[in-house]
PDB file of C-alpha atoms and ligand atoms in Angstrom:
ATOM      1  CA  MET Q   1    -175.660 -49.620  30.244  1.00 97.00           C
ATOM      2  CA  LYS Q   2    -177.643 -52.806  29.940  1.00 98.00           C
ATOM      3  CA  ILE Q   3    -175.426 -55.694  28.807  1.00 98.00           C
ATOM      4  CA  ALA Q   4    -176.289 -59.261  27.765  1.00 98.00           C
ATOM      5  CA  ILE Q   5    -173.633 -61.853  28.452  1.00 99.00           C
ATOM      6  CA  ALA Q   6    -173.530 -65.536  27.480  1.00 99.00           C
ATOM      7  CA  SER Q   7    -171.086 -68.347  26.914  1.00 98.00           C
ATOM      8  CA  ASP Q   8    -170.987 -72.046  26.147  1.00 98.00           C
ATOM      9  CA  HIS Q   9    -169.583 -74.604  28.611  1.00 98.00           C
ATOM     10  CA  ALA Q  10    -165.987 -73.762  27.672  1.00 98.00           C
ATOM     11  CA  GLY Q  11    -166.551 -70.057  28.345  1.00 98.00           C
ATOM     12  CA  PHE Q  12    -168.570 -70.598  31.529  1.00 98.00           C
ATOM     13  CA  PRO Q  13    -165.820 -69.973  34.150  1.00 98.00           C
ATOM     14  CA  LEU Q  14    -164.668 -66.750  32.506  1.00 98.00           C
ATOM     15  CA  LYS Q  15    -168.265 -65.689  31.845  1.00 98.00           C
ATOM     16  CA  GLU Q  16    -169.032 -65.906  35.584  1.00 98.00           C
ATOM     17  CA  GLU Q  17    -166.031 -63.711  36.402  1.00 98.00           C
ATOM     18  CA  VAL Q  18    -166.694 -61.205  33.629  1.00 98.00           C
ATOM     19  CA  ARG Q  19    -170.407 -60.976  34.557  1.00 98.00           C
ATOM     20  CA  ASP Q  20    -169.528 -60.146  38.152  1.00 98.00           C
ATOM     21  CA  TYR Q  21    -166.880 -57.645  37.018  1.00 98.00           C
ATOM     22  CA  VAL Q  22    -169.332 -55.841  34.694  1.00 98.00           C
ATOM     23  CA  ARG Q  23    -171.881 -55.641  37.507  1.00 98.00           C
ATOM     24  CA  LYS Q  24    -169.201 -54.166  39.770  1.00 98.00           C
ATOM     25  CA  LEU Q  25    -168.635 -51.459  37.175  1.00 97.00           C
ATOM     26  CA  GLY Q  26    -172.260 -50.474  37.701  1.00 98.00           C
ATOM     27  CA  HIS Q  27    -173.841 -51.908  34.558  1.00 98.00           C
ATOM     28  CA  GLU Q  28    -177.019 -53.988  34.493  1.00 98.00           C
ATOM     29  CA  VAL Q  29    -176.164 -57.474  33.266  1.00 98.00           C
ATOM     30  CA  GLU Q  30    -178.523 -60.055  31.796  1.00 98.00           C
ATOM     31  CA  ASP Q  31    -176.867 -63.473  32.141  1.00 98.00           C
ATOM     32  CA  LEU Q  32    -178.227 -65.669  29.369  1.00 98.00           C
ATOM     33  CA  GLY Q  33    -176.212 -68.793  30.284  1.00 97.00           C
ATOM     34  CA  ALA Q  34    -174.661 -71.261  30.148  1.00 98.00           C
ATOM     35  CA  TYR Q  35    -175.158 -71.866  33.823  1.00 98.00           C
ATOM     36  CA  ASN Q  36    -172.679 -74.740  34.230  1.00 98.00           C
ATOM     37  CA  THR Q  37    -169.920 -76.612  32.421  1.00 98.00           C
ATOM     38  CA  GLU Q  38    -172.176 -79.314  30.948  1.00 98.00           C
ATOM     39  CA  PRO Q  39    -171.286 -79.601  27.252  1.00 98.00           C
ATOM     40  CA  SER Q  40    -173.372 -77.182  25.192  1.00 98.00           C
ATOM     41  CA  ASP Q  41    -173.425 -75.630  21.705  1.00 98.00           C
ATOM     42  CA  TYR Q  42    -172.030 -72.121  21.220  1.00 98.00           C
ATOM     43  CA  PRO Q  43    -174.554 -71.034  18.514  1.00 98.00           C
ATOM     44  CA  ASP Q  44    -177.367 -71.334  21.047  1.00 98.00           C
ATOM     45  CA  PHE Q  45    -175.778 -68.654  23.201  1.00 98.00           C
ATOM     46  CA  ALA Q  46    -174.758 -66.370  20.340  1.00 98.00           C
ATOM     47  CA  LEU Q  47    -178.408 -66.480  19.271  1.00 98.00           C
ATOM     48  CA  LEU Q  48    -179.635 -65.395  22.709  1.00 98.00           C
ATOM     49  CA  VAL Q  49    -177.352 -62.370  22.823  1.00 98.00           C
ATOM     50  CA  GLY Q  50    -178.177 -61.422  19.220  1.00 98.00           C
ATOM     51  CA  LYS Q  51    -181.898 -61.676  19.939  1.00 98.00           C
ATOM     52  CA  ALA Q  52    -181.572 -59.400  22.978  1.00 98.00           C
ATOM     53  CA  LEU Q  53    -179.729 -56.808  20.896  1.00 98.00           C
ATOM     54  CA  ILE Q  54    -182.251 -56.985  18.078  1.00 97.00           C
ATOM     55  CA  ALA Q  55    -185.145 -56.727  20.547  1.00 97.00           C
ATOM     56  CA  GLY Q  56    -183.468 -53.663  22.027  1.00 97.00           C
ATOM     57  CA  THR Q  57    -183.589 -55.002  25.573  1.00 98.00           C
ATOM     58  CA  VAL Q  58    -179.807 -54.499  25.863  1.00 98.00           C
ATOM     59  CA  GLU Q  59    -177.369 -51.996  24.381  1.00 98.00           C
ATOM     60  CA  ARG Q  60    -174.303 -54.227  24.145  1.00 98.00           C
ATOM     61  CA  GLY Q  61    -173.354 -57.877  24.307  1.00 98.00           C
ATOM     62  CA  ILE Q  62    -170.471 -60.007  25.505  1.00 99.00           C
ATOM     63  CA  LEU Q  63    -169.974 -63.555  24.250  1.00 99.00           C
ATOM     64  CA  ILE Q  64    -167.447 -66.127  25.391  1.00 99.00           C
ATOM     65  CA  CYS Q  65    -166.596 -69.633  24.136  1.00 98.00           C
ATOM     66  CA  GLY Q  66    -163.341 -71.619  24.174  1.00 98.00           C
ATOM     67  CA  SER Q  67    -161.499 -69.740  21.430  1.00 98.00           C
ATOM     68  CA  GLY Q  68    -164.016 -66.971  20.799  1.00 98.00           C
ATOM     69  CA  VAL Q  69    -164.266 -67.989  17.152  1.00 98.00           C
ATOM     70  CA  GLY Q  70    -167.487 -69.986  17.264  1.00 98.00           C
ATOM     71  CA  VAL Q  71    -169.680 -67.413  19.024  1.00 98.00           C
ATOM     72  CA  CYS Q  72    -168.170 -64.642  16.880  1.00 98.00           C
ATOM     73  CA  VAL Q  73    -169.024 -66.411  13.624  1.00 98.00           C
ATOM     74  CA  ALA Q  74    -172.520 -67.285  14.821  1.00 98.00           C
ATOM     75  CA  ALA Q  75    -173.364 -63.838  16.211  1.00 98.00           C
ATOM     76  CA  ASN Q  76    -172.317 -62.131  12.975  1.00 98.00           C
ATOM     77  CA  LYS Q  77    -174.964 -64.127  11.085  1.00 96.00           C
ATOM     78  CA  MET Q  78    -177.610 -61.935  12.722  1.00 97.00           C
ATOM     79  CA  PRO Q  79    -178.607 -58.602  11.177  1.00 96.00           C
ATOM     80  CA  GLY Q  80    -177.261 -55.597  13.027  1.00 96.00           C
ATOM     81  CA  VAL Q  81    -174.910 -57.638  15.165  1.00 98.00           C
ATOM     82  CA  ARG Q  82    -171.307 -56.569  14.879  1.00 98.00           C
ATOM     83  CA  ALA Q  83    -169.263 -58.973  16.987  1.00 98.00           C
ATOM     84  CA  GLY Q  84    -165.520 -58.705  17.291  1.00 98.00           C
ATOM     85  CA  MET Q  85    -163.079 -60.994  19.031  1.00 98.00           C
ATOM     86  CA  CYS Q  86    -160.669 -58.793  20.986  1.00 98.00           C
ATOM     87  CA  HIS Q  87    -157.895 -60.097  23.195  1.00 98.00           C
ATOM     88  CA  ASP Q  88    -156.142 -56.745  23.419  1.00 98.00           C
ATOM     89  CA  THR Q  89    -157.405 -53.426  24.744  1.00 98.00           C
ATOM     90  CA  TYR Q  90    -156.706 -51.439  21.555  1.00 98.00           C
ATOM     91  CA  SER Q  91    -159.035 -53.628  19.474  1.00 98.00           C
ATOM     92  CA  ALA Q  92    -161.630 -53.605  22.272  1.00 98.00           C
ATOM     93  CA  HIS Q  93    -162.084 -49.830  22.151  1.00 98.00           C
ATOM     94  CA  GLN Q  94    -161.162 -49.200  18.533  1.00 98.00           C
ATOM     95  CA  GLY Q  95    -163.744 -51.791  17.414  1.00 98.00           C
ATOM     96  CA  VAL Q  96    -166.469 -49.641  19.000  1.00 98.00           C
ATOM     97  CA  GLU Q  97    -165.029 -46.251  18.031  1.00 98.00           C
ATOM     98  CA  HIS Q  98    -164.445 -47.055  14.347  1.00 98.00           C
ATOM     99  CA  ASP Q  99    -166.759 -50.001  13.608  1.00 98.00           C
ATOM    100  CA  GLU Q 100    -169.582 -49.672  16.120  1.00 98.00           C
ATOM    101  CA  MET Q 101    -168.890 -53.184  17.416  1.00 98.00           C
ATOM    102  CA  ASN Q 102    -171.789 -54.141  19.676  1.00 98.00           C
ATOM    103  CA  VAL Q 103    -170.660 -57.546  20.875  1.00 99.00           C
ATOM    104  CA  LEU Q 104    -167.282 -58.151  22.499  1.00 99.00           C
ATOM    105  CA  VAL Q 105    -166.116 -61.727  22.055  1.00 99.00           C
ATOM    106  CA  LEU Q 106    -163.562 -63.420  24.302  1.00 99.00           C
ATOM    107  CA  GLY Q 107    -161.910 -66.817  24.211  1.00 98.00           C
ATOM    108  CA  ALA Q 108    -161.801 -68.318  27.676  1.00 98.00           C
ATOM    109  CA  ARG Q 109    -159.086 -70.764  26.642  1.00 98.00           C
ATOM    110  CA  ILE Q 110    -156.985 -67.922  25.273  1.00 98.00           C
ATOM    111  CA  ILE Q 111    -156.916 -65.113  27.823  1.00 98.00           C
ATOM    112  CA  GLY Q 112    -156.962 -64.895  31.604  1.00 98.00           C
ATOM    113  CA  SER Q 113    -159.457 -62.913  33.620  1.00 98.00           C
ATOM    114  CA  ALA Q 114    -157.158 -59.946  34.303  1.00 98.00           C
ATOM    115  CA  LEU Q 115    -156.695 -59.147  30.623  1.00 98.00           C
ATOM    116  CA  ALA Q 116    -160.347 -59.989  29.918  1.00 98.00           C
ATOM    117  CA  TYR Q 117    -161.384 -57.320  32.487  1.00 98.00           C
ATOM    118  CA  GLU Q 118    -159.191 -54.714  30.818  1.00 98.00           C
ATOM    119  CA  CYS Q 119    -160.662 -55.570  27.400  1.00 98.00           C
ATOM    120  CA  VAL Q 120    -164.184 -55.344  28.828  1.00 98.00           C
ATOM    121  CA  ASP Q 121    -163.359 -51.980  30.423  1.00 98.00           C
ATOM    122  CA  ALA Q 122    -162.024 -50.579  27.169  1.00 98.00           C
ATOM    123  CA  TYR Q 123    -165.061 -51.902  25.265  1.00 98.00           C
ATOM    124  CA  LEU Q 124    -167.670 -50.516  27.651  1.00 98.00           C
ATOM    125  CA  LYS Q 125    -166.049 -47.083  27.908  1.00 98.00           C
ATOM    126  CA  ALA Q 126    -165.819 -46.662  24.151  1.00 98.00           C
ATOM    127  CA  ASN Q 127    -168.384 -45.013  21.894  1.00 98.00           C
ATOM    128  CA  PHE Q 128    -168.778 -44.973  18.143  1.00 98.00           C
ATOM    129  CA  ILE Q 129    -167.309 -41.762  16.730  1.00 98.00           C
ATOM    130  CA  ALA Q 130    -170.308 -40.722  14.656  1.00 98.00           C
ATOM    131  CA  SER Q 131    -168.786 -37.314  13.923  1.00 98.00           C
ATOM    132  CA  GLU Q 132    -166.083 -38.927  11.784  1.00 98.00           C
ATOM    133  CA  PRO Q 133    -167.361 -39.212   8.205  1.00 98.00           C
ATOM    134  CA  ARG Q 134    -165.001 -42.059   7.247  1.00 98.00           C
ATOM    135  CA  PHE Q 135    -166.322 -44.282  10.053  1.00 98.00           C
ATOM    136  CA  VAL Q 136    -169.925 -43.554   9.121  1.00 98.00           C
ATOM    137  CA  ARG Q 137    -169.216 -44.159   5.416  1.00 98.00           C
ATOM    138  CA  ARG Q 138    -167.614 -47.540   6.164  1.00 98.00           C
ATOM    139  CA  LEU Q 139    -170.348 -48.571   8.558  1.00 98.00           C
ATOM    140  CA  ASN Q 140    -172.929 -47.717   5.918  1.00 98.00           C
ATOM    141  CA  LYS Q 141    -171.064 -49.981   3.511  1.00 98.00           C
ATOM    142  CA  VAL Q 142    -171.211 -52.793   6.038  1.00 97.00           C
ATOM    143  CA  LYS Q 143    -174.946 -52.201   6.405  1.00 96.00           C
ATOM    144  CA  ALA Q 144    -175.323 -52.222   2.612  1.00 96.00           C
ATOM    145  CA  ILE Q 145    -173.616 -55.640   2.434  1.00 96.00           C
ATOM    146  CA  GLU Q 146    -175.972 -56.888   5.095  1.00 95.00           C
ATOM    147  CA  LYS Q 147    -178.982 -55.593   3.196  1.00 94.00           C
ATOM    148  CA  THR Q 148    -177.819 -57.287  -0.010  1.00 94.00           C
ATOM    149  CA  TYR Q 149    -177.010 -60.661   1.476  1.00 92.00           C
ATOM    150  CA  MET Q 150    -179.605 -60.798   4.252  1.00 88.00           C
ATOM    151  CA  PRO Q 151    -182.537 -59.340   2.311  1.00 80.00           C
ATOM    152  CA  ASP Q 152    -185.070 -61.402   4.264  1.00 76.00           C
ATOM    153  CA  ALA Q 153    -183.832 -59.774   7.443  1.00 74.00           C
ATOM    154  CA  ALA Q 154    -184.678 -56.236   6.243  1.00 58.00           C
ATOM    155  CA  GLY Q 155    -186.437 -54.434   9.019  1.00 61.00           C
ATOM    156  CA  THR Q 156    -185.153 -56.699  11.777  1.00 69.00           C
ATOM    157  CA  THR Q 157    -181.778 -55.031  11.972  1.00 61.00           C
ATOM    158  CA  LEU Q 158    -180.801 -52.842  14.916  1.00 67.00           C
ATOM    159  CA  ALA Q 159    -181.241 -49.138  14.898  1.00 50.00           C
ATOM    160  CA  SER Q 160    -177.793 -47.565  15.198  1.00 47.00           C
TER     161      SER Q 160
HETATM  162  O1  R5P K 201    -165.326 -71.997  18.628  1.00 88.91           O
HETATM  163  C1  R5P K 201    -165.787 -72.890  19.357  1.00 88.91           C
HETATM  164  C2  R5P K 201    -165.592 -72.820  20.784  1.00 88.91           C
HETATM  165  O2  R5P K 201    -164.231 -72.516  21.069  1.00 88.91           O
HETATM  166  C3  R5P K 201    -166.095 -73.946  21.638  1.00 88.91           C
HETATM  167  O3  R5P K 201    -166.077 -73.432  22.942  1.00 88.91           O
HETATM  168  C4  R5P K 201    -165.247 -75.209  21.573  1.00 88.91           C
HETATM  169  O4  R5P K 201    -165.310 -75.795  20.295  1.00 88.91           O
HETATM  170  C5  R5P K 201    -165.723 -76.232  22.604  1.00 88.91           C
HETATM  171  O5  R5P K 201    -164.908 -77.350  22.540  1.00 88.91           O
HETATM  172  P1  R5P K 201    -165.227 -78.700  23.327  1.00 88.91           P
HETATM  173  O6  R5P K 201    -166.606 -79.154  22.855  1.00 88.91           O
HETATM  174  O7  R5P K 201    -164.141 -79.661  22.898  1.00 88.91           O
HETATM  175  O8  R5P K 201    -165.223 -78.388  24.789  1.00 88.91           O
END
């Protein structure tokens, strides 16, 4: 798969490790920064990953900040982006299988790299279970909310 990864300064050390790990798994990774620990603003990086998803240049995203909260909130402001903060492997695969999560969010000040790798593994191996009507019904409801409250974004959302 093609994956976009980005972090702010707080997420930078973990982002470097996760990026290398994802490449080792055989995926193509687009590293959208940050490129050092100089103080930066997490929305800038959430925006870059969201834009790559919306443009269709990547299939999935990974975002990292200090807690994970900031990039998660910011990414979910973009149509078609379904970001979930997962610090356990169950959420990391279930979020894709049930909710078609397309951005995995990690908090670099919360988890260590070993658990982060396992979460990334679970996330990247998982697929949305489109044959399950209840998951599709719920996802369509999420999309309907998006359409209602982001009407100006109609047409810019991701194809699912
Ligand atoms: O949710 C926000 C993120 O965790 C940021 O990474 C965090 O606020 C950065 O904190 P500081 O500017 O104190 O390094």
